[in-house]
Amino acid sequence: MKRVVVTGVGAVTPVGNDVPTMWANLVKGVSGIDRITSFDASLFASQIAAEIKGFDPAAYLGPKEIRRTERFVQLAVASAKQAVADAGLALEKENPFRVGVLVGSGMGSLHLIEEQHSLFLSKGPDKISPFMIPMIIVNMAAGQVAISLGAKGPNSCPATACASGAHGVGEAFRIVQRGDAEVMIAGGTESCVTKMAVGGFCALMALSRRNDAPAKASRPFDKERDGFVIGEGAGLMVLEELEHATRRGARIYAEMAGYGRTADAYHMTAPDPDGAGAAEAMRLALEDARLNPEQLSYINAHGTSTELNDKIETRAIKQTCGASAKRIPVSSTKSMTGHMIGAAGGVEAIISCLAIHHSTLPPTINYEHPDPECDLDYVPNQARQARVDSALSNSLGFGGHNATLVFKKFRG
């Protein structure tokens, strides 16, 4: 198997429209959550979200491309171009069939469906856009990233709800390991802060209703958590075969070393109360990385701020890590970014690599009331300087999809 390294990162998130800004705000504990501005949310039980601020697609796409792409695609293209630039990759010098793209997305474009359905009801079927179908389908992010970069290698789109971005990174890792590509641009994207998405999650009673204090609403592992906060964003990384990266003198953030994936086979939306599926995904990823739990430096938790997820993920960490669980720092950056659904795993994989690269653990903000069922070290409220030799990132999706990624400090 080939060794795989991370050489470039790109992201557009509620706490920054590029990786340096995002990281600086995460370390400072800045929340990207506020009242919804993209539509009138006054009728909804939850009126808050982690929206992206000030994103200009014209910095990455031409006018015609902007008209023919939805926001989740634009965010992915922006993140991909950032990541390639950060990696210093001159793609015109690469064999295009050895460069691939995997971008996960959970929902694609609900916004355009809502818009076109309204148009259909008011003006009839003849007014439906001929671009509606290619604009809404979830694989279009991966397709448009490949078009924008000229990447003709393996191309796909995992759609596993909240685990989509992590599966994108994990499957891309396997492609490079096998030698099926030398470079993969991988991660996740999502833009579902829309009326129907917010309404649907409200109907599930899944969202926080802390409308009077948006920045305090996402509080993973805190006893007074009352649901997650929906967010939007994209996070893509360049995964590169080590010899290829070394030949061109690339800067390396971390080595990707492990990937585990399982299914709960339990319920549409609720996690297995035993945490067995998540625990096994972590165990498989650590085994793949040839790490013992006592060698693990940091866990970026799925940590959604829901009653069930936080205590069951804590239970799963204890099952996997045993006596080491209480020693390993765990944080949920969703306390600041909100839950970006299909983008979450991609962004959090980047954050895990940055924790290694910068020897810094991002905090779990809003951790104020300890929950007896959530009793690990959640890096409460303030970032922490620490030696980070390895990092594990969990993503757990509706439908029981579990994905775990492991990164290590690169040592030649």
mmCIF file with all atom_site columns, N, CA and C in Angstrom, residues 213-247:
data_model
loop_
_atom_site.group_PDB
_atom_site.id
_atom_site.type_symbol
_atom_site.label_atom_id
_atom_site.label_alt_id
_atom_site.label_comp_id
_atom_site.label_asym_id
_atom_site.label_entity_id
_atom_site.label_seq_id
_atom_site.pdbx_PDB_ins_code
_atom_site.Cartn_x
_atom_site.Cartn_y
_atom_site.Cartn_z
_atom_site.occupancy
_atom_site.B_iso_or_equiv
_atom_site.pdbx_formal_charge
_atom_site.auth_seq_id
_atom_site.auth_comp_id
_atom_site.auth_asym_id
_atom_site.auth_atom_id
_atom_site.pdbx_PDB_model_num
ATOM 1   N N  . ALA A 1 213 ? -30.034 33.392 22.226 1.00 0.00 ? 213 ALA A N  1
ATOM 2   C CA . ALA A 1 213 ? -28.580 33.389 22.467 1.00 0.00 ? 213 ALA A CA 1
ATOM 3   C C  . ALA A 1 213 ? -27.910 32.469 21.451 1.00 0.00 ? 213 ALA A C  1
ATOM 4   N N  . PRO A 1 214 ? -27.891 32.866 20.176 1.00 0.00 ? 214 PRO A N  1
ATOM 5   C CA . PRO A 1 214 ? -27.392 31.971 19.122 1.00 0.00 ? 214 PRO A CA 1
ATOM 6   C C  . PRO A 1 214 ? -25.981 31.451 19.358 1.00 0.00 ? 214 PRO A C  1
ATOM 7   N N  . ALA A 1 215 ? -25.078 32.316 19.806 1.00 0.00 ? 215 ALA A N  1
ATOM 8   C CA . ALA A 1 215 ? -23.690 31.903 19.986 1.00 0.00 ? 215 ALA A CA 1
ATOM 9   C C  . ALA A 1 215 ? -23.530 30.863 21.090 1.00 0.00 ? 215 ALA A C  1
ATOM 10  N N  . LYS A 1 216 ? -24.539 30.748 21.950 1.00 0.00 ? 216 LYS A N  1
ATOM 11  C CA . LYS A 1 216 ? -24.509 29.774 23.047 1.00 0.00 ? 216 LYS A CA 1
ATOM 12  C C  . LYS A 1 216 ? -25.294 28.504 22.725 1.00 0.00 ? 216 LYS A C  1
ATOM 13  N N  . ALA A 1 217 ? -25.872 28.443 21.523 1.00 0.00 ? 217 ALA A N  1
ATOM 14  C CA . ALA A 1 217 ? -26.833 27.377 21.230 1.00 0.00 ? 217 ALA A CA 1
ATOM 15  C C  . ALA A 1 217 ? -26.186 26.016 21.017 1.00 0.00 ? 217 ALA A C  1
ATOM 16  N N  . SER A 1 218 ? -25.054 25.975 20.327 1.00 0.00 ? 218 SER A N  1
ATOM 17  C CA . SER A 1 218 ? -24.389 24.694 20.097 1.00 0.00 ? 218 SER A CA 1
ATOM 18  C C  . SER A 1 218 ? -23.458 24.430 21.274 1.00 0.00 ? 218 SER A C  1
ATOM 19  N N  . ARG A 1 219 ? -23.809 23.447 22.079 1.00 0.00 ? 219 ARG A N  1
ATOM 20  C CA . ARG A 1 219 ? -23.065 23.180 23.321 1.00 0.00 ? 219 ARG A CA 1
ATOM 21  C C  . ARG A 1 219 ? -22.869 21.675 23.502 1.00 0.00 ? 219 ARG A C  1
ATOM 22  N N  . PRO A 1 220 ? -22.023 21.088 22.649 1.00 0.00 ? 220 PRO A N  1
ATOM 23  C CA . PRO A 1 220 ? -21.784 19.651 22.729 1.00 0.00 ? 220 PRO A CA 1
ATOM 24  C C  . PRO A 1 220 ? -21.309 19.215 24.112 1.00 0.00 ? 220 PRO A C  1
ATOM 25  N N  . PHE A 1 221 ? -21.854 18.096 24.547 1.00 0.00 ? 221 PHE A N  1
ATOM 26  C CA . PHE A 1 221 ? -21.489 17.427 25.797 1.00 0.00 ? 221 PHE A CA 1
ATOM 27  C C  . PHE A 1 221 ? -21.933 18.206 27.045 1.00 0.00 ? 221 PHE A C  1
ATOM 28  N N  . ASP A 1 222 ? -22.518 19.365 26.880 1.00 0.00 ? 222 ASP A N  1
ATOM 29  C CA . ASP A 1 222 ? -23.021 20.149 28.006 1.00 0.00 ? 222 ASP A CA 1
ATOM 30  C C  . ASP A 1 222 ? -24.388 19.601 28.418 1.00 0.00 ? 222 ASP A C  1
ATOM 31  N N  . LYS A 1 223 ? -24.646 19.556 29.704 1.00 0.00 ? 223 LYS A N  1
ATOM 32  C CA . LYS A 1 223 ? -25.882 18.966 30.201 1.00 0.00 ? 223 LYS A CA 1
ATOM 33  C C  . LYS A 1 223 ? -27.123 19.708 29.702 1.00 0.00 ? 223 LYS A C  1
ATOM 34  N N  . GLU A 1 224 ? -26.991 21.008 29.398 1.00 0.00 ? 224 GLU A N  1
ATOM 35  C CA . GLU A 1 224 ? -28.146 21.805 28.983 1.00 0.00 ? 224 GLU A CA 1
ATOM 36  C C  . GLU A 1 224 ? -28.265 21.926 27.462 1.00 0.00 ? 224 GLU A C  1
ATOM 37  N N  . ARG A 1 225 ? -27.596 21.055 26.719 1.00 0.00 ? 225 ARG A N  1
ATOM 38  C CA . ARG A 1 225 ? -27.745 21.058 25.266 1.00 0.00 ? 225 ARG A CA 1
ATOM 39  C C  . ARG A 1 225 ? -29.197 20.740 24.883 1.00 0.00 ? 225 ARG A C  1
ATOM 40  N N  . ASP A 1 226 ? -29.661 21.349 23.793 1.00 0.00 ? 226 ASP A N  1
ATOM 41  C CA . ASP A 1 226 ? -31.059 21.118 23.406 1.00 0.00 ? 226 ASP A CA 1
ATOM 42  C C  . ASP A 1 226 ? -31.206 20.862 21.914 1.00 0.00 ? 226 ASP A C  1
ATOM 43  N N  . GLY A 1 227 ? -30.130 20.456 21.252 1.00 0.00 ? 227 GLY A N  1
ATOM 44  C CA . GLY A 1 227 ? -30.203 20.148 19.832 1.00 0.00 ? 227 GLY A CA 1
ATOM 45  C C  . GLY A 1 227 ? -29.049 20.774 19.071 1.00 0.00 ? 227 GLY A C  1
ATOM 46  N N  . PHE A 1 228 ? -28.914 20.363 17.812 1.00 0.00 ? 228 PHE A N  1
ATOM 47  C CA . PHE A 1 228 ? -27.814 20.897 17.014 1.00 0.00 ? 228 PHE A CA 1
ATOM 48  C C  . PHE A 1 228 ? -28.245 22.182 16.310 1.00 0.00 ? 228 PHE A C  1
ATOM 49  N N  . VAL A 1 229 ? -27.260 22.876 15.748 1.00 0.00 ? 229 VAL A N  1
ATOM 50  C CA . VAL A 1 229 ? -27.504 24.086 14.972 1.00 0.00 ? 229 VAL A CA 1
ATOM 51  C C  . VAL A 1 229 ? -27.086 23.805 13.534 1.00 0.00 ? 229 VAL A C  1
ATOM 52  N N  . ILE A 1 230 ? -27.999 23.961 12.609 1.00 0.00 ? 230 ILE A N  1
ATOM 53  C CA . ILE A 1 230 ? -27.706 23.662 11.213 1.00 0.00 ? 230 ILE A CA 1
ATOM 54  C C  . ILE A 1 230 ? -26.714 24.675 10.646 1.00 0.00 ? 230 ILE A C  1
ATOM 55  N N  . GLY A 1 231 ? -25.803 24.196 9.817  1.00 0.00 ? 231 GLY A N  1
ATOM 56  C CA . GLY A 1 231 ? -24.796 25.065 9.227  1.00 0.00 ? 231 GLY A CA 1
ATOM 57  C C  . GLY A 1 231 ? -24.562 24.734 7.767  1.00 0.00 ? 231 GLY A C  1
ATOM 58  N N  . GLU A 1 232 ? -23.712 25.506 7.130  1.00 0.00 ? 232 GLU A N  1
ATOM 59  C CA . GLU A 1 232 ? -23.343 25.280 5.735  1.00 0.00 ? 232 GLU A CA 1
ATOM 60  C C  . GLU A 1 232 ? -21.840 25.459 5.589  1.00 0.00 ? 232 GLU A C  1
ATOM 61  N N  . GLY A 1 233 ? -21.281 24.886 4.529  1.00 0.00 ? 233 GLY A N  1
ATOM 62  C CA . GLY A 1 233 ? -19.858 25.040 4.322  1.00 0.00 ? 233 GLY A CA 1
ATOM 63  C C  . GLY A 1 233 ? -19.299 23.989 3.389  1.00 0.00 ? 233 GLY A C  1
ATOM 64  N N  . ALA A 1 234 ? -17.983 24.009 3.241  1.00 0.00 ? 234 ALA A N  1
ATOM 65  C CA . ALA A 1 234 ? -17.270 23.002 2.456  1.00 0.00 ? 234 ALA A CA 1
ATOM 66  C C  . ALA A 1 234 ? -15.849 22.911 2.977  1.00 0.00 ? 234 ALA A C  1
ATOM 67  N N  . GLY A 1 235 ? -15.298 21.717 2.910  1.00 0.00 ? 235 GLY A N  1
ATOM 68  C CA . GLY A 1 235 ? -13.905 21.505 3.285  1.00 0.00 ? 235 GLY A CA 1
ATOM 69  C C  . GLY A 1 235 ? -13.300 20.408 2.429  1.00 0.00 ? 235 GLY A C  1
ATOM 70  N N  . LEU A 1 236 ? -12.260 20.738 1.670  1.00 0.00 ? 236 LEU A N  1
ATOM 71  C CA . LEU A 1 236 ? -11.591 19.766 0.805  1.00 0.00 ? 236 LEU A CA 1
ATOM 72  C C  . LEU A 1 236 ? -10.092 19.781 1.079  1.00 0.00 ? 236 LEU A C  1
ATOM 73  N N  . MET A 1 237 ? -9.484  18.620 0.958  1.00 0.00 ? 237 MET A N  1
ATOM 74  C CA . MET A 1 237 ? -8.035  18.505 1.142  1.00 0.00 ? 237 MET A CA 1
ATOM 75  C C  . MET A 1 237 ? -7.407  17.780 -0.036 1.00 0.00 ? 237 MET A C  1
ATOM 76  N N  . VAL A 1 238 ? -6.129  18.048 -0.226 1.00 0.00 ? 238 VAL A N  1
ATOM 77  C CA . VAL A 1 238 ? -5.350  17.330 -1.229 1.00 0.00 ? 238 VAL A CA 1
ATOM 78  C C  . VAL A 1 238 ? -4.669  16.158 -0.547 1.00 0.00 ? 238 VAL A C  1
ATOM 79  N N  . LEU A 1 239 ? -5.038  14.960 -0.959 1.00 0.00 ? 239 LEU A N  1
ATOM 80  C CA . LEU A 1 239 ? -4.388  13.730 -0.507 1.00 0.00 ? 239 LEU A CA 1
ATOM 81  C C  . LEU A 1 239 ? -3.454  13.280 -1.613 1.00 0.00 ? 239 LEU A C  1
ATOM 82  N N  . GLU A 1 240 ? -2.215  13.013 -1.236 1.00 0.00 ? 240 GLU A N  1
ATOM 83  C CA . GLU A 1 240 ? -1.188  12.780 -2.251 1.00 0.00 ? 240 GLU A CA 1
ATOM 84  C C  . GLU A 1 240 ? -0.336  11.573 -1.872 1.00 0.00 ? 240 GLU A C  1
ATOM 85  N N  . GLU A 1 241 ? -0.007  10.795 -2.871 1.00 0.00 ? 241 GLU A N  1
ATOM 86  C CA . GLU A 1 241 ? 0.907   9.678  -2.649 1.00 0.00 ? 241 GLU A CA 1
ATOM 87  C C  . GLU A 1 241 ? 2.273   10.244 -2.237 1.00 0.00 ? 241 GLU A C  1
ATOM 88  N N  . LEU A 1 242 ? 2.845   9.681  -1.178 1.00 0.00 ? 242 LEU A N  1
ATOM 89  C CA . LEU A 1 242 ? 4.025   10.268 -0.551 1.00 0.00 ? 242 LEU A CA 1
ATOM 90  C C  . LEU A 1 242 ? 5.171   10.491 -1.537 1.00 0.00 ? 242 LEU A C  1
ATOM 91  N N  . GLU A 1 243 ? 5.480   9.508  -2.370 1.00 0.00 ? 243 GLU A N  1
ATOM 92  C CA . GLU A 1 243 ? 6.607   9.671  -3.303 1.00 0.00 ? 243 GLU A CA 1
ATOM 93  C C  . GLU A 1 243 ? 6.347   10.821 -4.267 1.00 0.00 ? 243 GLU A C  1
ATOM 94  N N  . HIS A 1 244 ? 5.108   10.966 -4.693 1.00 0.00 ? 244 HIS A N  1
ATOM 95  C CA . HIS A 1 244 ? 4.746   12.067 -5.587 1.00 0.00 ? 244 HIS A CA 1
ATOM 96  C C  . HIS A 1 244 ? 4.946   13.404 -4.889 1.00 0.00 ? 244 HIS A C  1
ATOM 97  N N  . ALA A 1 245 ? 4.486   13.492 -3.624 1.00 0.00 ? 245 ALA A N  1
ATOM 98  C CA . ALA A 1 245 ? 4.651   14.730 -2.850 1.00 0.00 ? 245 ALA A CA 1
ATOM 99  C C  . ALA A 1 245 ? 6.117   15.044 -2.599 1.00 0.00 ? 245 ALA A C  1
ATOM 100 N N  . THR A 1 246 ? 6.906   14.010 -2.309 1.00 0.00 ? 246 THR A N  1
ATOM 101 C CA . THR A 1 246 ? 8.324   14.207 -2.022 1.00 0.00 ? 246 THR A CA 1
ATOM 102 C C  . THR A 1 246 ? 9.079   14.683 -3.260 1.00 0.00 ? 246 THR A C  1
ATOM 103 N N  . ARG A 1 247 ? 8.742   14.112 -4.414 1.00 0.00 ? 247 ARG A N  1
ATOM 104 C CA . ARG A 1 247 ? 9.425   14.503 -5.653 1.00 0.00 ? 247 ARG A CA 1
ATOM 105 C C  . ARG A 1 247 ? 9.269   15.985 -5.960 1.00 0.00 ? 247 ARG A C  1
#
